[in-house]
Coordinates of N, CA and C in Angstrom, one line a residue:
X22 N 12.6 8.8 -18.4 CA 12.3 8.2 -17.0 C 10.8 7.9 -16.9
X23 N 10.4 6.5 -16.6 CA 9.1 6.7 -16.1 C 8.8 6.6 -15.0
X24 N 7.8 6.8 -14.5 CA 6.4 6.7 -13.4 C 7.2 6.3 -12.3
X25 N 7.4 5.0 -12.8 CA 7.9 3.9 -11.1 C 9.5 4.6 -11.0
X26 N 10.4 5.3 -11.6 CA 11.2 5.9 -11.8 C 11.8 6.8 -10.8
X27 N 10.3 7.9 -11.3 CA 10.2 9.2 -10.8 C 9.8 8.9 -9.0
X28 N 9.4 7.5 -9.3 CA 8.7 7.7 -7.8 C 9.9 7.2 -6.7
X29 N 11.1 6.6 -7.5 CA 12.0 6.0 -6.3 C 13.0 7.2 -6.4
X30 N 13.2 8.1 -7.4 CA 13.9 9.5 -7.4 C 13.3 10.1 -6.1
X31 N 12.0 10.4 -6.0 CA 11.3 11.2 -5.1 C 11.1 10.6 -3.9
X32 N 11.4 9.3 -3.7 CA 11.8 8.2 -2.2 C 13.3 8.4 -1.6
X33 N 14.1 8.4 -3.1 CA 15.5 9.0 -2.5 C 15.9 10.6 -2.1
X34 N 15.1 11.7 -2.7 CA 15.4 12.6 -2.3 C 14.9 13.4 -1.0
X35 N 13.5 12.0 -0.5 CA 13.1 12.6 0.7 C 13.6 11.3 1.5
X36 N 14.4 10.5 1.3 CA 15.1 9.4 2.4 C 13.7 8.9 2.6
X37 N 12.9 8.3 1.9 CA 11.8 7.5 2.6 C 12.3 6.0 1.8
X38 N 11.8 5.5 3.3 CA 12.0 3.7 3.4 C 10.7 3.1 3.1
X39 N 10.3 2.1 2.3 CA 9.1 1.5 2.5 C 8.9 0.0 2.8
X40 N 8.0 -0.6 3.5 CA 7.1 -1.6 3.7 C 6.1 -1.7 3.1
X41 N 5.9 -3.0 2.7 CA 4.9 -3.8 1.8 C 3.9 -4.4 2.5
X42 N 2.4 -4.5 2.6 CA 1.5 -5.7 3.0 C 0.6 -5.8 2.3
X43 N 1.0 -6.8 1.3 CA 0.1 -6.7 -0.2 C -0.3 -8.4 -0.3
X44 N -1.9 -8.5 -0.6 CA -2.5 -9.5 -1.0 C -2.4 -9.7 -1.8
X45 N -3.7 -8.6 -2.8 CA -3.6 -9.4 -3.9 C -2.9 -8.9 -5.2
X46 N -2.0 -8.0 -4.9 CA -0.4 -7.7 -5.9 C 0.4 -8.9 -5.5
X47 N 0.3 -9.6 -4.1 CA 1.5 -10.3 -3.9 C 3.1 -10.6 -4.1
X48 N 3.2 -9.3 -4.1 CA 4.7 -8.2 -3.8 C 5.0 -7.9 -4.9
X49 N 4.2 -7.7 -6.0 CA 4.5 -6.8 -6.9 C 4.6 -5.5 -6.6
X50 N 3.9 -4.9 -5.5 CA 4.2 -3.4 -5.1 C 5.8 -3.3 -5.1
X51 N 6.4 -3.9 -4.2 CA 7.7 -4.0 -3.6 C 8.6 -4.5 -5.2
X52 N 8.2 -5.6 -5.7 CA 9.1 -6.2 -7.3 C 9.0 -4.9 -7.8
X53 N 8.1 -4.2 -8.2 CA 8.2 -3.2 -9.4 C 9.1 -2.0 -8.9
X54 N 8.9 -1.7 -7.8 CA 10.1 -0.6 -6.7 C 11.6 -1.4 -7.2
X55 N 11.7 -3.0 -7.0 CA 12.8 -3.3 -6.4 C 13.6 -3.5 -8.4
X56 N 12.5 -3.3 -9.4 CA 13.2 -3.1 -10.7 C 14.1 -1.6 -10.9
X57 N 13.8 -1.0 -9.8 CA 14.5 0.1 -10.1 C 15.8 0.0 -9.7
X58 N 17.3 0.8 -10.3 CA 18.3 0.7 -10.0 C 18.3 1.8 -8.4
X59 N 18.6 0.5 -7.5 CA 18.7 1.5 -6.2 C 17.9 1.4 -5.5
X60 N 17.2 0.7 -5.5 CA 15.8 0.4 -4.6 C 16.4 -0.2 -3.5
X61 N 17.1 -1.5 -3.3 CA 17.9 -1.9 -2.1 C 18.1 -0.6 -1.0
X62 N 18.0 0.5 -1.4 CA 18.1 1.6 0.0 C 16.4 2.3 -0.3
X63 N 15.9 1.7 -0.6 CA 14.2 2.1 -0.7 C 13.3 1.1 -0.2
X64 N 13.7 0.0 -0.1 CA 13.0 -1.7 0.6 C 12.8 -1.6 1.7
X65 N 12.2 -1.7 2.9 CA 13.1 -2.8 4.4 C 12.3 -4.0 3.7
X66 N 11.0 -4.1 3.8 CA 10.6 -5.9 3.4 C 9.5 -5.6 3.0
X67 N 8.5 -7.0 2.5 CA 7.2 -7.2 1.9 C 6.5 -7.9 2.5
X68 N 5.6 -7.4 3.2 CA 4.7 -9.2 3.4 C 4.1 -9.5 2.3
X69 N 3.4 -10.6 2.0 CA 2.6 -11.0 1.4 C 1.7 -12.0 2.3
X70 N 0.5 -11.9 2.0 CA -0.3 -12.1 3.2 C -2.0 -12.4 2.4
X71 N -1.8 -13.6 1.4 CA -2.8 -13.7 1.2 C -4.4 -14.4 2.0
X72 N -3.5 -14.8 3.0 CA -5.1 -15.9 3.4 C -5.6 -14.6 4.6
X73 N -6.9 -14.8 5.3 CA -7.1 -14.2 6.4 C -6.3 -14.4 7.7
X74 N -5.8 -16.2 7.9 CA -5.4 -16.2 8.9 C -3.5 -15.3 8.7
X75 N -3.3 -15.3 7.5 CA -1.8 -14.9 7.5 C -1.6 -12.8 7.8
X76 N -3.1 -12.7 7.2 CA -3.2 -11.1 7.8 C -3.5 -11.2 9.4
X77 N -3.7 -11.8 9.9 CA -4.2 -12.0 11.5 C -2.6 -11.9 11.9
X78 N -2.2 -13.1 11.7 CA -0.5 -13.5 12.5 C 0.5 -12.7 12.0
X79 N 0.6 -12.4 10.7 CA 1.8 -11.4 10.4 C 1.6 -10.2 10.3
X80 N 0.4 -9.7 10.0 CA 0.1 -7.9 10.4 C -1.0 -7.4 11.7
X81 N -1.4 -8.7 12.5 CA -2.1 -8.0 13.6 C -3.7 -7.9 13.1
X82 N -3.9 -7.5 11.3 CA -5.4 -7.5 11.3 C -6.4 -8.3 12.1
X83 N -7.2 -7.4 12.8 CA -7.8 -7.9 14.0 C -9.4 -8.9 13.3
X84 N -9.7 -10.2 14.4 CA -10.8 -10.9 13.5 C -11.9 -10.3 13.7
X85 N -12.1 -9.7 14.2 CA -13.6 -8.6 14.0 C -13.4 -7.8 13.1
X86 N -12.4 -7.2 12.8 CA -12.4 -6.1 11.4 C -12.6 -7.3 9.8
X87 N -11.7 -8.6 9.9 CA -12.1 -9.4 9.1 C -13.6 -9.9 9.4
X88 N -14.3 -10.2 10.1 CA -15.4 -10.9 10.0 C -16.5 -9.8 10.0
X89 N -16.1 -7.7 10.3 CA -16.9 -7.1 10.3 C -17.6 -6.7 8.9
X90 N -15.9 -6.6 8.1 CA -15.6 -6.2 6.8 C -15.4 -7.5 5.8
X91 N -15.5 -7.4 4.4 CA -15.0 -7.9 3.4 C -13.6 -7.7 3.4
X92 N -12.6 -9.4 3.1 CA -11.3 -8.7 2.9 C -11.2 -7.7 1.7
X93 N -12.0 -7.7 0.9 CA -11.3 -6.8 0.1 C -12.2 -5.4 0.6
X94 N -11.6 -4.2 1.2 CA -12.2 -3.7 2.1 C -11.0 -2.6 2.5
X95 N -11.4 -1.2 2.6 CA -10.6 -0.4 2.9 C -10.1 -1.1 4.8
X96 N -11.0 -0.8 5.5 CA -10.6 -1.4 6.8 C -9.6 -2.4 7.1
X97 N -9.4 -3.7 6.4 CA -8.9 -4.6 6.4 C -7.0 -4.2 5.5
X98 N -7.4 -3.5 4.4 CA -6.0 -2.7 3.9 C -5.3 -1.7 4.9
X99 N -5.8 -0.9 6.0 CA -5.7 -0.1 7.0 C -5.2 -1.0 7.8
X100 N -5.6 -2.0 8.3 CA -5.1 -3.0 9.0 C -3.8 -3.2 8.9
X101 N -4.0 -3.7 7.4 CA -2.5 -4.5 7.1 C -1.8 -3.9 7.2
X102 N -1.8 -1.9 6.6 CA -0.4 -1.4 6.5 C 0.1 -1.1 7.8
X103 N -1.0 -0.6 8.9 CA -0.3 -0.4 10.5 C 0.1 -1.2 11.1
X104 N -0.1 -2.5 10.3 CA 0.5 -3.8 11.0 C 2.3 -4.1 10.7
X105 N 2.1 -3.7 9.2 CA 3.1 -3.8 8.7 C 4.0 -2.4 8.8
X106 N 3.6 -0.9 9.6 CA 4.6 -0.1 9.8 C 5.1 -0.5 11.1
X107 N 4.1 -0.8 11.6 CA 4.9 -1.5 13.3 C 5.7 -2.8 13.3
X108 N 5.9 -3.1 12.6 CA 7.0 -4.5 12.3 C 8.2 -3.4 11.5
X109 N 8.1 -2.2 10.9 CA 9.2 -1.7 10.2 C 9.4 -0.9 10.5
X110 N 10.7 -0.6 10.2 CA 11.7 0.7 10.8 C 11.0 1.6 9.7
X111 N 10.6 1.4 8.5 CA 10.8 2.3 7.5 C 10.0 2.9 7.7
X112 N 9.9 4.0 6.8 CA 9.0 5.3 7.0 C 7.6 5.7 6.4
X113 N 7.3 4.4 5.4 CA 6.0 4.3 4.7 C 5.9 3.0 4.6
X114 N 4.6 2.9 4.7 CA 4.1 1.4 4.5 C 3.0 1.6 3.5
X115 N 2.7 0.8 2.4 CA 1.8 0.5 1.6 C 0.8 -0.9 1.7
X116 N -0.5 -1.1 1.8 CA -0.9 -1.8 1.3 C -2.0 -2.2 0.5
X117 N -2.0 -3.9 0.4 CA -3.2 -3.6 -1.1 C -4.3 -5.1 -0.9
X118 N -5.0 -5.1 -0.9 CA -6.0 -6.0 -1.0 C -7.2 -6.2 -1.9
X119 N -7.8 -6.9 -2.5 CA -8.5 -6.5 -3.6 C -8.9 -8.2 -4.6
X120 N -9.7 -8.0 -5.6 CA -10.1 -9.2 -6.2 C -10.1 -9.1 -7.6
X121 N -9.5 -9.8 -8.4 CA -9.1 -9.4 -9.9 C -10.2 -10.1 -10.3
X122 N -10.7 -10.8 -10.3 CA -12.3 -11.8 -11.1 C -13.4 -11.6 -9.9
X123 N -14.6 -11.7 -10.3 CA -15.6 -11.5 -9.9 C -16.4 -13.0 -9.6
X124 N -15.6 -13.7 -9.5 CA -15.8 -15.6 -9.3 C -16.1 -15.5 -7.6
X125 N -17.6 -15.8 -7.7 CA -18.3 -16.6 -6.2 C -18.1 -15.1 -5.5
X126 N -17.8 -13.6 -6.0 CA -18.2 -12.8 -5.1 C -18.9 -11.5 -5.4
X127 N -19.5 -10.5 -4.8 CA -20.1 -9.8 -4.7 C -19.5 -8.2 -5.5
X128 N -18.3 -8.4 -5.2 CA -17.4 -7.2 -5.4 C -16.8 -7.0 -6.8
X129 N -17.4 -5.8 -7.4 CA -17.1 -6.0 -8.7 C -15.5 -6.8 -9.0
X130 N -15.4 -7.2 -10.7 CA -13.8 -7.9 -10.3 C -12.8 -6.7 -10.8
X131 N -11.9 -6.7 -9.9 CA -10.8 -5.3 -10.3 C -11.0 -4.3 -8.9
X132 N -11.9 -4.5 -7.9 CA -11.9 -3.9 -7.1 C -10.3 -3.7 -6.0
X133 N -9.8 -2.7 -5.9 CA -8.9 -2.5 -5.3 C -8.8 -2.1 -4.0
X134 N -8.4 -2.5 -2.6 CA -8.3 -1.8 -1.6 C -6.7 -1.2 -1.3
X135 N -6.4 0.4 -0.9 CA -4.8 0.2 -0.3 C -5.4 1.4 0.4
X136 N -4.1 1.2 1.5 CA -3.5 2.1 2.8 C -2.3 2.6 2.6
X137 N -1.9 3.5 2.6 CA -0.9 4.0 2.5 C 0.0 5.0 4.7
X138 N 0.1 4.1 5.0 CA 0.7 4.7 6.4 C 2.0 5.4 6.4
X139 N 2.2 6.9 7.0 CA 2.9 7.5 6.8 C 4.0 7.6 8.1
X140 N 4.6 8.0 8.9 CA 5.9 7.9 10.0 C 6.4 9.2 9.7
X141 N 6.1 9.9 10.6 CA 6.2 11.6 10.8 C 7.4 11.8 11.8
X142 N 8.0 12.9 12.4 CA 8.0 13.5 13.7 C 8.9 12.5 14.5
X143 N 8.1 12.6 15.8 CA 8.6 11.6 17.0 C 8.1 10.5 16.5
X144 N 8.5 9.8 17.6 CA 8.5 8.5 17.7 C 7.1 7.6 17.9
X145 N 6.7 8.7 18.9 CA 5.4 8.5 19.4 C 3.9 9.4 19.0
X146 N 4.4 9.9 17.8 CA 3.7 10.8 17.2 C 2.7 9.1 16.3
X147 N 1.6 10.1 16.3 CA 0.2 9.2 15.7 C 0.9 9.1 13.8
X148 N 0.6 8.3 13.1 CA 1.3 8.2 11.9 C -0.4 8.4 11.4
X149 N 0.1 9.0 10.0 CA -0.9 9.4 8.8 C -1.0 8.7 8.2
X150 N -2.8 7.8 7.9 CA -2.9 7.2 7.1 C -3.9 7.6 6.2
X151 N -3.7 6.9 4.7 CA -4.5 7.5 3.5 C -5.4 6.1 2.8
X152 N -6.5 6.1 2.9 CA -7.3 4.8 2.0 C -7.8 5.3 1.3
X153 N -8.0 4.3 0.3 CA -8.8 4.4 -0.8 C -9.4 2.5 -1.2
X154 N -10.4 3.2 -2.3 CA -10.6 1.9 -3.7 C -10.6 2.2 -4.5
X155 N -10.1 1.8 -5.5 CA -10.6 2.1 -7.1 C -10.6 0.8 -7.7
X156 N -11.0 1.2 -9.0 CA -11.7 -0.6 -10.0 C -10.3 -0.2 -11.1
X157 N -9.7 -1.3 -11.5 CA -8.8 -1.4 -12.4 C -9.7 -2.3 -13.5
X158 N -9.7 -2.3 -14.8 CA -9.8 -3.3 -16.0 C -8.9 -3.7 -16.7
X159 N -9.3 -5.2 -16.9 CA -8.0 -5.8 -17.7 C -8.0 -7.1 -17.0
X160 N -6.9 -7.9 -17.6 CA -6.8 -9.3 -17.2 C -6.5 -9.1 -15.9
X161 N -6.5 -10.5 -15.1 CA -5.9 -10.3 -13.3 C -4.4 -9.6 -13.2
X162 N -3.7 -10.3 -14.0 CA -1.7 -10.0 -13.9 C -2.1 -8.7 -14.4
X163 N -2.7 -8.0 -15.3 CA -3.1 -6.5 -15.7 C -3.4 -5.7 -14.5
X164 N -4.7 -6.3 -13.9 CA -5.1 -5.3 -12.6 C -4.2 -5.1 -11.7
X165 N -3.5 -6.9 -11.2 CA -2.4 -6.7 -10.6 C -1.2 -6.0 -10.8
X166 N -0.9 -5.6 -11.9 CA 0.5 -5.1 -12.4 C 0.2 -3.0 -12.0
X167 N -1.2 -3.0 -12.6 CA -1.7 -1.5 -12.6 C -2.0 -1.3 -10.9
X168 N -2.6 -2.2 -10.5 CA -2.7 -2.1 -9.0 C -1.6 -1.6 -8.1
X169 N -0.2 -2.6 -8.6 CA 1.5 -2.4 -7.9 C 2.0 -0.6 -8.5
X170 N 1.5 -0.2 -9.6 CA 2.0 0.8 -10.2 C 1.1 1.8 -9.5
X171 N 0.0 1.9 -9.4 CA -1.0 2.7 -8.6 C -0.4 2.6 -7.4
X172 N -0.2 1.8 -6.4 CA 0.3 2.3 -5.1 C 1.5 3.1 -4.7
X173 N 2.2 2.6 -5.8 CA 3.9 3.9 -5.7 C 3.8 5.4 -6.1
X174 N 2.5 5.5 -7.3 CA 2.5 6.5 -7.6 C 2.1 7.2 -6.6
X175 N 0.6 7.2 -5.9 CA 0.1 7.5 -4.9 C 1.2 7.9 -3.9
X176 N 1.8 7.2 -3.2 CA 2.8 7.0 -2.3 C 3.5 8.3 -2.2
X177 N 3.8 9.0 -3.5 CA 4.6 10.1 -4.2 C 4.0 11.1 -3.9
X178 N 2.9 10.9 -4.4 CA 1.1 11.6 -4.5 C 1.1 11.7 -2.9
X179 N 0.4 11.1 -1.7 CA 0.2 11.2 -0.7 C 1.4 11.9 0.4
X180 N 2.6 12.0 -0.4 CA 3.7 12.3 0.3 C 3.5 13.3 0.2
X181 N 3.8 13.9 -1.0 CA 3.8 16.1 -1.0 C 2.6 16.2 -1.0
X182 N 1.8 16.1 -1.0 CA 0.8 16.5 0.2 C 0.4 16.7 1.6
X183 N 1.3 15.4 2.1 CA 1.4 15.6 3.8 C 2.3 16.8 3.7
X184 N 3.5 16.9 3.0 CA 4.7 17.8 3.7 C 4.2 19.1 3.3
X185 N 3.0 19.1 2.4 CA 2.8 20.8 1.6 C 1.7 21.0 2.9
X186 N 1.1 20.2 3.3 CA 0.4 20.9 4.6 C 0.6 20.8 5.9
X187 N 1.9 20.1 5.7 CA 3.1 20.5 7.2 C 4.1 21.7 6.7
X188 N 4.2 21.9 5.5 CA 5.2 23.0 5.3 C 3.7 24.6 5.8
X189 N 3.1 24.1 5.4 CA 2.2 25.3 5.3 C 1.1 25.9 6.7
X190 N 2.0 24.7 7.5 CA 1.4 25.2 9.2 C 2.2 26.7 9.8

């Protein structure tokens, strides 16, 4: 069994649903989940949302967080994924934004942004979110491929963690 495997085993055993708002994987987070047998009860949907105006209209990212931040920018990933847990029933949302070449920008190339938003409790309970960056190397379809694989793992990773320090209140 591998990785991406272990991680829809560990989605099915704790019933978690996920949402996608991924730039620059452009739904490979969600494809690489949806290669597993059984993912259809691990999906609700994906955005893909590469331009700035498509993170404005379909996740809410607000234009001052874009014009405060770089899109590729933890702030702007935080954006996308509370945009995208409030459009979904499901119980995690992931997202990813980030630049595979270093063409006309500042940001090393391989830089990665994601969010990982969690759906706890009530209804109206505040949801837990997790950012990060890291630098991937390798061709773009490389970074992007390692980028889609990095965010499920985490996902896994960020999960028993929450519940080991909700189990341990």
């Amino acid at each position: 069994m591998d990785a991406i495997e272990r991680v829809a085993t560990f989605m099915h055993e704790h019933a978690l649903t996920l949402v996608t708002a991924e730039s620059c994987t452009a739904g490979l987070i969600a494809a690489t989940l949806a290669d597993v047998p059984g993912a259809g009860s691990l999906l609700d949907c994906a955005y893909v949302v590469y331009s700035p105006a498509s993170k404005a209209r379909c996740l809410g990212v607000s234009a001052r967080t874009l014009a405060r931040h770089n899109l590729t920018s933890v702030a702007v990933a935080r954006e996308m994924a509370l945009g995208a847990s409030l459009k979904s029933p499901a119980l995690v949302a992931v997202s990813n934004t980030g630049v595979t070449d270093a063409v006309d920008s500042d940001i090393p190339a391989g830089t990665q942004c994601f969010a990982w938003v969690f759906k706890a409790g009530q209804a109206d309970a505040a949801p837990t979110v997790y950012c990060e960056t890291r630098r991937f190397a390798g061709s773009r379809n490389g970074i992007r491929q390692a980028s889609a694989r990095y965010a499920l793992i985490r996902l896994a990773e960020y999960y028993a963690e929450l519940a080991g320090s909700r189990l341990g209140r």
